Coordinates of C-alpha atoms and ligand atoms in Angstrom, one line a residue:
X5 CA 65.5 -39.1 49.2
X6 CA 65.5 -39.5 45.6
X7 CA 64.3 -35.9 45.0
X8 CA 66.5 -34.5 46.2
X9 CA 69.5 -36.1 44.1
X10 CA 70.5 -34.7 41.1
X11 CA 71.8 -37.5 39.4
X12 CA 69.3 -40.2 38.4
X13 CA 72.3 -42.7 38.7
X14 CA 74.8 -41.0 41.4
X15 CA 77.3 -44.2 41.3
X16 CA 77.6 -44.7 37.3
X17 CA 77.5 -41.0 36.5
X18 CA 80.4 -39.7 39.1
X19 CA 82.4 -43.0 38.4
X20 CA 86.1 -42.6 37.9
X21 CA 87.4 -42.3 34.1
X22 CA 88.8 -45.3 34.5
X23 CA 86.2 -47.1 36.2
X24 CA 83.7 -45.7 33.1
X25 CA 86.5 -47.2 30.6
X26 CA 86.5 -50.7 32.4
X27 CA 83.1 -50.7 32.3
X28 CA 82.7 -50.2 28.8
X29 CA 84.9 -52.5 27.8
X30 CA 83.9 -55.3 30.0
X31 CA 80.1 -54.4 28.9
X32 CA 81.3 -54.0 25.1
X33 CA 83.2 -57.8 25.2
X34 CA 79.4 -59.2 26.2
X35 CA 77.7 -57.7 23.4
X36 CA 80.4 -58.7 20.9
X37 CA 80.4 -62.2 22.1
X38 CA 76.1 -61.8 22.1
X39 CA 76.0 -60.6 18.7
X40 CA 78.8 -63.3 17.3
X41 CA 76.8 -66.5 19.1
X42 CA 73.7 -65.2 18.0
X43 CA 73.6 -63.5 15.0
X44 CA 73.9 -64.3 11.4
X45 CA 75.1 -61.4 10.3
X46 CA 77.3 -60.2 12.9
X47 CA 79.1 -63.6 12.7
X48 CA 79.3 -63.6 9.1
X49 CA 81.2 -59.9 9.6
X50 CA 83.7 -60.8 12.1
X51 CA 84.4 -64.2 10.5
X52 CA 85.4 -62.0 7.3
X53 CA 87.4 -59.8 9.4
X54 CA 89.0 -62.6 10.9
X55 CA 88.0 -62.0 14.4
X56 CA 87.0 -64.0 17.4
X57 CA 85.1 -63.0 20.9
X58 CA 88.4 -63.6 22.5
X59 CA 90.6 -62.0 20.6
X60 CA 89.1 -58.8 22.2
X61 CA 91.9 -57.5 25.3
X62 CA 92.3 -54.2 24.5
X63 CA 90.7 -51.2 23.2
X64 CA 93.3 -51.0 20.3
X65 CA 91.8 -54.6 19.7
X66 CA 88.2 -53.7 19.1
X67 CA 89.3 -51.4 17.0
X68 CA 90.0 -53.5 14.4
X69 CA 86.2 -54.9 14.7
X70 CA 84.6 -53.6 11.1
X71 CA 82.0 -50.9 11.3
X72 CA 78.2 -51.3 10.6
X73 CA 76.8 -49.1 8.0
X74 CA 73.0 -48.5 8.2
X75 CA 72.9 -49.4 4.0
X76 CA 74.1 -53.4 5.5
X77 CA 70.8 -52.7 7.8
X78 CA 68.8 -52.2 5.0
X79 CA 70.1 -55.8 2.9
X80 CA 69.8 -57.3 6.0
X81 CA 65.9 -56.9 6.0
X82 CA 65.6 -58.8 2.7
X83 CA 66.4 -62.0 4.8
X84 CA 64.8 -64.3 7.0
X85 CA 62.9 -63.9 9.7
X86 CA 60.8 -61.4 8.5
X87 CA 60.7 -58.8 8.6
X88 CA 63.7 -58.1 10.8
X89 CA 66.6 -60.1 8.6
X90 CA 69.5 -62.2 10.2
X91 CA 70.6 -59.1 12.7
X92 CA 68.0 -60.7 14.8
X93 CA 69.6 -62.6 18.2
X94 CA 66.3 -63.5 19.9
X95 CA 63.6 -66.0 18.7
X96 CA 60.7 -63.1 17.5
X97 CA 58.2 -64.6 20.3
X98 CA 60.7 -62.4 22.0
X99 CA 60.0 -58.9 20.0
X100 CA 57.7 -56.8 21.6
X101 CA 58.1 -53.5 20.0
X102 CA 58.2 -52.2 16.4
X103 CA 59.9 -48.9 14.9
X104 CA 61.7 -47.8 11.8
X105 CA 64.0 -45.2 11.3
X106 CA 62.3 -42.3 9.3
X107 CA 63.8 -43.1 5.9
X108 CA 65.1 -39.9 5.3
X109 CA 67.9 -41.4 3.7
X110 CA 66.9 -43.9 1.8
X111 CA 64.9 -47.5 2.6
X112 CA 63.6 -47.4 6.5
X113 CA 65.2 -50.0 8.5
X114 CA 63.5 -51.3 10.8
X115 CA 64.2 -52.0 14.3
X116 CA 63.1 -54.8 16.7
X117 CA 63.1 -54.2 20.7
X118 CA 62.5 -57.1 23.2
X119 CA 60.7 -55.8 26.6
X120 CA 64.3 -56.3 28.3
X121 CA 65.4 -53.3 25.3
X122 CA 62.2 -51.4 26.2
X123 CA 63.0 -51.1 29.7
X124 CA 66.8 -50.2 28.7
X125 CA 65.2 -47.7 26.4
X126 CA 63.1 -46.0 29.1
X127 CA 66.4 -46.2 31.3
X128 CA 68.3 -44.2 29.3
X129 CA 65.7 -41.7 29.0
X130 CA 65.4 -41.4 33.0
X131 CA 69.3 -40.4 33.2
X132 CA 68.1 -37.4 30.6
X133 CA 64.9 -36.5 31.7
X134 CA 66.6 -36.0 35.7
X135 CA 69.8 -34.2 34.2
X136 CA 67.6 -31.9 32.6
X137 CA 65.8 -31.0 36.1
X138 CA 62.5 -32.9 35.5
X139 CA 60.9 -34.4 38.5
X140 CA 57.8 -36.2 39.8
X141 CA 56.1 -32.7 40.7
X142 CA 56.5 -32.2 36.8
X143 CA 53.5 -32.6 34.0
X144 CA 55.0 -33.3 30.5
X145 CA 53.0 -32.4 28.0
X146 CA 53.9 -34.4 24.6
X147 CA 53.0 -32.5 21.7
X148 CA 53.7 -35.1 19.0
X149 CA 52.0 -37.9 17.4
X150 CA 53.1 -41.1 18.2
X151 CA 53.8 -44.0 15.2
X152 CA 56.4 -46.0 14.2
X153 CA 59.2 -43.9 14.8
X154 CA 60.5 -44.1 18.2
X155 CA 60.6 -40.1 18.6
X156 CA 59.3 -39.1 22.6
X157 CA 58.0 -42.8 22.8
X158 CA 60.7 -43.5 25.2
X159 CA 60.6 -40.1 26.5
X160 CA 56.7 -40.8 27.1
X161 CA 58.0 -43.8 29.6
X162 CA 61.3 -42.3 31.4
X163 CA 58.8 -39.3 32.5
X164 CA 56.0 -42.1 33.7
X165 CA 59.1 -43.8 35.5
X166 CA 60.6 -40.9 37.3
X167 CA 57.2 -40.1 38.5
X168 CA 56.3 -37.6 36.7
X169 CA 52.9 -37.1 35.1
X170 CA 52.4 -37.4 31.1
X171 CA 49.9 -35.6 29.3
X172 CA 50.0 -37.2 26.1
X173 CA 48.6 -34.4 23.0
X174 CA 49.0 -36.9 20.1
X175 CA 46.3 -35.7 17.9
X176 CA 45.3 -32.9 18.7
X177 CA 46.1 -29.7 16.5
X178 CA 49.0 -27.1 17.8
X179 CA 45.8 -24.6 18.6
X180 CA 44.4 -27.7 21.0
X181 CA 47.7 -28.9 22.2
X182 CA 48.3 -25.4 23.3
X183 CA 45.2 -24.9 25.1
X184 CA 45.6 -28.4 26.5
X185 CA 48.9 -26.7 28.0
X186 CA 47.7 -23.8 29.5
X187 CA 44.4 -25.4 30.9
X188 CA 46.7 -28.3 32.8
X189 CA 49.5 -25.8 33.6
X190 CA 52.1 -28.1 32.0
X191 CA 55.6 -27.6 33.4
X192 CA 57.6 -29.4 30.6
X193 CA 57.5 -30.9 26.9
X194 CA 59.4 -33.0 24.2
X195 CA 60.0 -31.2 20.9
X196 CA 61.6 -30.9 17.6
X197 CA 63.2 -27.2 17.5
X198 CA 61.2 -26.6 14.9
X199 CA 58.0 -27.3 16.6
X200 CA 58.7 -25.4 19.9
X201 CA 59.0 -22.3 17.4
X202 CA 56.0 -23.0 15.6
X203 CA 54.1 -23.7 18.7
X204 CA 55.0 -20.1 19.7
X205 CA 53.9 -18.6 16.5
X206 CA 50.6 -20.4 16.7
X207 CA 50.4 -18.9 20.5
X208 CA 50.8 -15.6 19.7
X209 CA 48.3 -15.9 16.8
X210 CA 46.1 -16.9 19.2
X211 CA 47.0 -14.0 21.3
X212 CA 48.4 -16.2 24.1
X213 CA 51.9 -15.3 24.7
X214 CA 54.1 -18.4 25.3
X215 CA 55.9 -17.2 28.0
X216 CA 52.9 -17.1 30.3
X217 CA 52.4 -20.6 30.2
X218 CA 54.0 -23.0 32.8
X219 CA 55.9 -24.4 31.0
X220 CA 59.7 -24.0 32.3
X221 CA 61.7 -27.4 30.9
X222 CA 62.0 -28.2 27.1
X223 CA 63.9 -31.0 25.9
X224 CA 64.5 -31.1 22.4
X225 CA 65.5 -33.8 19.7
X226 CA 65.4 -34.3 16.3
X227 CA 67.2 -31.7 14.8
X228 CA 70.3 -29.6 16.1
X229 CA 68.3 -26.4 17.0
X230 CA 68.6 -26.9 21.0
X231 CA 72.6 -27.1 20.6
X232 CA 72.7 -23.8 18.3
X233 CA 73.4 -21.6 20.5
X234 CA 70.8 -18.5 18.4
X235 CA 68.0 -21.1 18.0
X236 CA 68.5 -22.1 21.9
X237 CA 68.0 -18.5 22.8
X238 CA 64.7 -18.1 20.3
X239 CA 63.2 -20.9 22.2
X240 CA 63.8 -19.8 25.4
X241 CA 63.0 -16.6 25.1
X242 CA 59.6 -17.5 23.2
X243 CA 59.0 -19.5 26.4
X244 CA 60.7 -18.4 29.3
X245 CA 62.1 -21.9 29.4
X246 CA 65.0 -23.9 29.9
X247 CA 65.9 -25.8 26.7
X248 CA 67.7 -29.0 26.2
X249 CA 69.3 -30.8 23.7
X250 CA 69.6 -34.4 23.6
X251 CA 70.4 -37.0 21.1
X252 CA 69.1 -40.3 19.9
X253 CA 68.9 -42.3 16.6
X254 CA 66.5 -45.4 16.1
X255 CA 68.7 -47.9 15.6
X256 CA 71.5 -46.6 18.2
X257 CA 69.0 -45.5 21.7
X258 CA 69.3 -42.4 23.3
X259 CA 73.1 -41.6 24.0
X260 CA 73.6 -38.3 25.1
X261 CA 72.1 -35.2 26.5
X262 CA 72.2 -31.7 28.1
X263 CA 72.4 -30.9 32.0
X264 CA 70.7 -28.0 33.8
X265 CA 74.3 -26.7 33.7
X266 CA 74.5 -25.6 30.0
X267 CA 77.7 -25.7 29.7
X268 CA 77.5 -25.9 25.9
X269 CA 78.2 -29.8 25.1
X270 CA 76.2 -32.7 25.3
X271 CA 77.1 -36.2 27.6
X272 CA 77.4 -38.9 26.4
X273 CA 76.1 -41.7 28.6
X274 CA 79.0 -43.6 29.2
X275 CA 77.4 -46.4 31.4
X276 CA 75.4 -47.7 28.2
X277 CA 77.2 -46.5 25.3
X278 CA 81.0 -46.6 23.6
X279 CA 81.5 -43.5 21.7
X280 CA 84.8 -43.3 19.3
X281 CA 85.4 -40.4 17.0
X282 CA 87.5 -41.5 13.8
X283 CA 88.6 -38.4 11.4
X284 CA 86.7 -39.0 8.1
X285 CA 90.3 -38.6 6.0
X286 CA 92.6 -40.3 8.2
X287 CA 90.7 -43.2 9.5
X288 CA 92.4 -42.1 12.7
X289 CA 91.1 -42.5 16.2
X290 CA 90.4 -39.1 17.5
X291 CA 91.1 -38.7 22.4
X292 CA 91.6 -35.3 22.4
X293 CA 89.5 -32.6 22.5
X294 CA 88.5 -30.1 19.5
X295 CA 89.2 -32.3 16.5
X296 CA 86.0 -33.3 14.6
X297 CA 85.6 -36.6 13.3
X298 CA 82.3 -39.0 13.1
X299 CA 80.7 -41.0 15.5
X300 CA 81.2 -45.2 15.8
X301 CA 79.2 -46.2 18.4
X302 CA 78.3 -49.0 20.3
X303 CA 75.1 -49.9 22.6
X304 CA 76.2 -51.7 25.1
X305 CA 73.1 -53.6 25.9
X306 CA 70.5 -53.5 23.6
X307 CA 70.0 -57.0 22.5
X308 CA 67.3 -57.9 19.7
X309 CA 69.1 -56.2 17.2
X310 CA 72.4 -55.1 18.6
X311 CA 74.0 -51.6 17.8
X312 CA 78.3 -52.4 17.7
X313 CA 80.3 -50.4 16.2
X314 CA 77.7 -48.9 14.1
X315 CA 79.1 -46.2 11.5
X316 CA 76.6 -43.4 12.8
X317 CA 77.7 -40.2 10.5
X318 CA 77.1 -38.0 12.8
X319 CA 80.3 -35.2 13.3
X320 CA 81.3 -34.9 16.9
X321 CA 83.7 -33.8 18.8
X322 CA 85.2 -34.2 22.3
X323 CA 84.7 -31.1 24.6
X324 CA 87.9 -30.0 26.4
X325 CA 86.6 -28.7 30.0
X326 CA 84.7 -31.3 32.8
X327 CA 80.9 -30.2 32.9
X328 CA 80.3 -28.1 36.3
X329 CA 77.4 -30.8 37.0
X330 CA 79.9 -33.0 38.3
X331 CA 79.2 -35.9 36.0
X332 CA 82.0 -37.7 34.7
X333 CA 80.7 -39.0 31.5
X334 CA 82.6 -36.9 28.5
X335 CA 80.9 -34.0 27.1
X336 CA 80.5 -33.4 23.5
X337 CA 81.2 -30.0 22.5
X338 CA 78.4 -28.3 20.8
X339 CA 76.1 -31.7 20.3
X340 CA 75.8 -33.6 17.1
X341 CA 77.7 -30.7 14.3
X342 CA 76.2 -31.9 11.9
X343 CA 76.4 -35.6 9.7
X344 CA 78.9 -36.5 7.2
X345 CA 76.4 -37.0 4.8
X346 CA 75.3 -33.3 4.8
X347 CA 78.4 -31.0 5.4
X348 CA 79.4 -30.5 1.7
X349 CA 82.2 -28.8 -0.5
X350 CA 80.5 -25.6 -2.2
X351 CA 82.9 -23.8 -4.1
X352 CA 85.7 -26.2 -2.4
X353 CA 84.4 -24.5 1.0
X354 CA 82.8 -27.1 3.7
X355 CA 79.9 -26.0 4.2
X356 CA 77.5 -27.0 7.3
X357 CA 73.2 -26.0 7.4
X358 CA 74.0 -25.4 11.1
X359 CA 76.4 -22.6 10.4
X360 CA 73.6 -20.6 8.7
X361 CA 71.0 -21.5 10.8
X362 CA 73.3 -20.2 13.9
X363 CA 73.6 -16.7 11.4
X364 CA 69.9 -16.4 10.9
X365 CA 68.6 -17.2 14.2
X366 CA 70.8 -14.9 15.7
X367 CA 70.4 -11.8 13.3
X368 CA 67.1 -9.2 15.4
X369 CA 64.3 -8.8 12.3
X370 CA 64.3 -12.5 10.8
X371 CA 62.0 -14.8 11.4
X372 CA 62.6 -18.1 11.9
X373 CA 62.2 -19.7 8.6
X374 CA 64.6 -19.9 6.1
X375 CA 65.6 -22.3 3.2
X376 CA 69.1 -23.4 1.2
X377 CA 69.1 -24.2 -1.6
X378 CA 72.7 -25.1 -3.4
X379 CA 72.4 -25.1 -7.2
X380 CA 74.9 -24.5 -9.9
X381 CA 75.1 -21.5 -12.6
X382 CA 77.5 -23.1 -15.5
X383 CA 79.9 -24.9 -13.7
X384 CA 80.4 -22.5 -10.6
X385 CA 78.5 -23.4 -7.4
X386 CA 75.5 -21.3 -6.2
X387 CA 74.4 -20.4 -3.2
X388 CA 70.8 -18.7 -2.4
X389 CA 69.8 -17.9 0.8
X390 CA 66.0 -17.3 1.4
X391 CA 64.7 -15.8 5.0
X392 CA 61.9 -14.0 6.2
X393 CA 62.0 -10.2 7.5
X394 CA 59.4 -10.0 10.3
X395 CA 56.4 -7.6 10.0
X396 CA 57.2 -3.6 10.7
X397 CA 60.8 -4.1 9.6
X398 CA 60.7 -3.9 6.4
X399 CA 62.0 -0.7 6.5
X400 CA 65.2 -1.9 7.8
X401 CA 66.0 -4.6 5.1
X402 CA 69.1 -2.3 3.8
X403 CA 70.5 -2.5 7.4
X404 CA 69.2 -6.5 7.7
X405 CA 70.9 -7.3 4.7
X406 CA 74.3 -6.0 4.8
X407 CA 74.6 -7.7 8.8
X408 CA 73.4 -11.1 7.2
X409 CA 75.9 -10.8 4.1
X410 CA 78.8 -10.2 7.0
X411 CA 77.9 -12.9 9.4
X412 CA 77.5 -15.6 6.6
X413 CA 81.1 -14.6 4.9
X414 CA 82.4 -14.9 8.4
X415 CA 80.9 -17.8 9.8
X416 CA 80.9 -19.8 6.6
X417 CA 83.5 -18.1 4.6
X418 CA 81.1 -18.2 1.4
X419 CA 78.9 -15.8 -0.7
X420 CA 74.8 -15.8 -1.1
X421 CA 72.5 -14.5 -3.2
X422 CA 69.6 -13.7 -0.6
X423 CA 66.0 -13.5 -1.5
X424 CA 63.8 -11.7 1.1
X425 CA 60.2 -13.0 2.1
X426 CA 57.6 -12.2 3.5
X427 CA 56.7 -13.3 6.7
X428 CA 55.1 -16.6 6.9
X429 CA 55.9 -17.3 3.4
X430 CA 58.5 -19.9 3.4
X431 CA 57.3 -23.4 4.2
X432 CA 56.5 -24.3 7.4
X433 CA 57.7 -27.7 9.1
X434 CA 56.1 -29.7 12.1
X435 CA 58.2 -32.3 12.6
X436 CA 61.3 -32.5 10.7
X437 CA 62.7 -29.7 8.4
X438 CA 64.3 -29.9 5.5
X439 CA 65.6 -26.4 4.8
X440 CA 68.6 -27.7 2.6
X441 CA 68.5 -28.6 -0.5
X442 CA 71.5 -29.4 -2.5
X443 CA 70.2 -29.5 -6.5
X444 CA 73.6 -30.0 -8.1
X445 CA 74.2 -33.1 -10.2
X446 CA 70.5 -34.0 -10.4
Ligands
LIG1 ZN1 76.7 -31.7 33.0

C-alpha cells in the first residue's frame, strides 16, 4: 500500500549512483537539445560558445556549456513575446501559469509554466512533502498569502496530491490563522522560519501555547532558519514539532529537501535535477565532500522556460556520509550556506548572516530578533550587532553579553559593537527578513 512506503518514488530514490548519473545525463542531453531547437536565446548562447546538441557525450563535455545568470533573465524580458522574452520554447497558448521571482535583487524576472511544468512542479513537491513524513491522514494548514510568487503554491498542490487535506489561511491575520489551527486540529504547515517564530509569539500573546496545538510536521522555505541548527531547535521547541528544511528558487523548482531522518544535510532530487558545485576562485568542479563552492544547476524537465546550467549563487556543499533514510540521492551538508552575493569580506574576514544567526538563536535570554548592520568608521570596517534580551533577564545582560562577544569571535572570527533592545523592539518580518544590511560604499 502506498502508506505504508516511505519513499514517494521507491525506484528513483534508491537507484544506484550510477543509474542516478545516467539518468541525468540522458535527461540533461533532452533539455539541451529542447532548449537549442526551441529557444532564441539558448541557441544564440550555445552558438557563441561554439556548441552543438551532439557534441554533448560526457559529463566533462557539458561542462563547457556557458552558465545562465539570472541578470541574462532579466534582458531577456525586454524581447518578444511579451512578456516572457525569447527564453520562451512553447507557443504562449501553451502558458498556463504566471510567477516572478521576488526581486530582491534587482528587476523580477518572470517565469512562465505550461500545465505539463505545473504538474512537474507539484511532483517534486510530493517527493518532499512524503520525505518529510506527511500523509493523507495529514491537514496542512498554509499560513501564507498566495500571489505571484510561487512560495507554498506548489506545496498547496503536492499535499492535495498525496491525499492529504489543505486548509488554505491566505488572508487571514496570524491571530485567525492561529485559531483556524487549533479549531481544525491541523497536523502540519508551510513556513518561512521567520514566521513559524512569529506565529509562536503571537500564540503566546494570545495565551495559547504553541505546543498544544496539533500541529507535529513543519516544513520550511524561504530563508535558511530550518537548516540552522539553533533556529531548528527554537522552532521545534515553540511547537513540539518536527521541522524541515527544503529548498526551491522560482526560476529553478524545488530541488532539495530534508527527511524525517535529520541527518543535518539536505537531498537533492536527483531524478529531476543536475546539481554541480564550482569553487567561486578556481572555476573548478567540486566531487568531494566538504569543499564549498556555488550551485549550477539544471532542471531536467521543466520546459516553458528551461532552467540549464543556471548560475544559482547559492554556496553548497557536498555532505560526506549516505543519509540513514536510505535514499540515494546526495545530501547537501547543512542546506543552502548561504549565496555568493551575501557572504562578504569585513575586515578581510568572510563573513556569513547565518553564522550569527546560528550564535544568537542558540545563546538562552535572546529573543529571536536581531539585525546587522555593516558600516564603516574612517576606513576600518564596522560591525554592530543589535538583539533583544527577553523580559525578566535583564538582570543577566553582564553574563549575556560576554557569552555572545565569545561565540561570535569564535564562530565568525570578528568583533561587534552590540546594542541591546528591548524585547519586541527590533523589526518584526512576516515573510522574508532582511536582518543584514551592509551600508558601506553607499
Ligand atoms: Zn534522508
Amino acid at each position: 500500500m502506498l502508506k505504508e512506503q516511505p519513499y514517494w518514488n521507491p525506484v528513483l530514490e534508491t537507484l544506484a549512483k550510477e543509474k542516478i548519473r545516467d539518468l541525468q545525463f540522458r535527461k540533461f542531453r533532452k533539455i539541451f537539445e529542447w532548449g537549442y531547437e526551441k529557444s532564441k536565446f539558448h541557441r544564440a548562447l550555445y552558438e557563441k560558445a561554439g556548441i552543438k546538441p551532439e557534441d554533448i557525450r560526457s559529463f566533462e563535455d557539458l561542462r563547457r556549456i556557458p552558465t545562465v545568470e539570472k541578470s541574462m533573465m532579466r534582458d531577456i524580458q525586454r524581447k518578444d513575446p511579451f512578456p516572457y522574452g525569447d527564453a520562451l520554447c512553447v507557443p504562449l497558448d501553451e502558458v498556463v501559469e504566471f510567477r516572478q521571482t521576488s526581486g530582491t535583487t534587482g528587476q523580477p524576472v518572470y517565469q512562465p509554466d505550461t500545465w505539463q511544468d505545473w504538474e512537474w512542479w507539484s511532483e517534486c513537491w510530493s517527493y518532499i512533502l512524503w520525505a518529510q513524513g506527511y500523509r493523507p491522514s495529514d491537514r496542512v494548514f498554509i499560513p501564507f498569502g498566495y500571489n505571484v510568487f510561487v512560495a507554498f503554491w506548489a506545496g498547496h498542490y503536492a499535499a492535495e496530491k498525496i491525499g492529504a487535506e489543505i486548509v488554505p489561511g491566505g488572508v487571514l491575520d496570524t491571530q485567525a490563522r492561529i485559531l483556524k489551527i487549533q479549531e481544525l486540529q491541523c497536523t502540519a504547515m508551510m513556513a518561512t522560519p521567520t514566521y513559524v517564530l512569529g506565529m509562536a509569539d503571537t500564540a503566546r500573546k494570545m495565551g495559547i501555547d504553541p505546543s498544544s496545538l496539533a500541529v507535529r510536521k513543519i516544513t520550511c522555505a524561504g530563508e535558511p532558519g530550518a537548516s540552522i541548527p539553533t533556529t531548528k531547535k527554537r522552532m521545534e521547541d515553540a511547537w513540539a514539532a518536527k521541522v524541515y528544511d527544503h529548498a526551491g528558487a522560482t526560476e529553478i523548482g524545488a530541488w532539495c529537501f530534508e527527511c524525517t531522518a535529520q541527518s543535518g544535510g539536505l537531498h537533492v532530487n536527483e531524478a529531476f535535477f543536475l546539481v554541480e558545485i564550482q569553487d567561486v576562485e578556481t572555476g573548478e568542479y567540486i566531487e568531494e565532500p566538504g569543499r564549498r563552492g556555488k550551485m549550477i544547476i539544471t532542471a531536467l524537465d521543466r520546459q516553458a522556460q528551461p532552467c540549464i546550467r543556471f548560475d544559482s549563487k547559492d554556496i553548497i556543499e557536498w555532505a560526506g556520509e549516505p543519509c540513514p533514510c536510505g535514499r540515494t540521492f546526495r545530501l547537501i551538508k547543512g542546506g543552502v550556506i548561504g549565496r555568493a552575493d551575501d557572504i562578504t569580506k569585513v575586515k578581510g574576514v568572510l563573513l556569513s548572516p547565518s553564522a550569527i544567526e546560528e550564535v544568537v538563536r542558540g545563546l538562552d535570554g535572546l529573543g529571536n530578533e536581531f539585525e546587522v548592520i555593516v558600516d564603516k568608521d574612517g576606513d576600518i570596517d564596522r560591525i554592530t550587532l543589535k538583539v533583544e534580551i527577553i523580559k525578566g533577564r535583564e538582570g543577566e545582560r553582564k553574563q549575556i553579553e560576554a557569552r555572545l562577544k565569545d561565540q561570535l569571535r569564535l564562530k565568525t572570527n570578528l568583533g561587534y559593537i552590540l546594542e541591546f533592545h528591548d524585547h519586541g523592539s527590533l523589526p518584526r518580518y512576516d515573510v522574508k527578513a532582511r536582518r543584514f544590511k551592509d551600508l558601506r560604499g553607499k
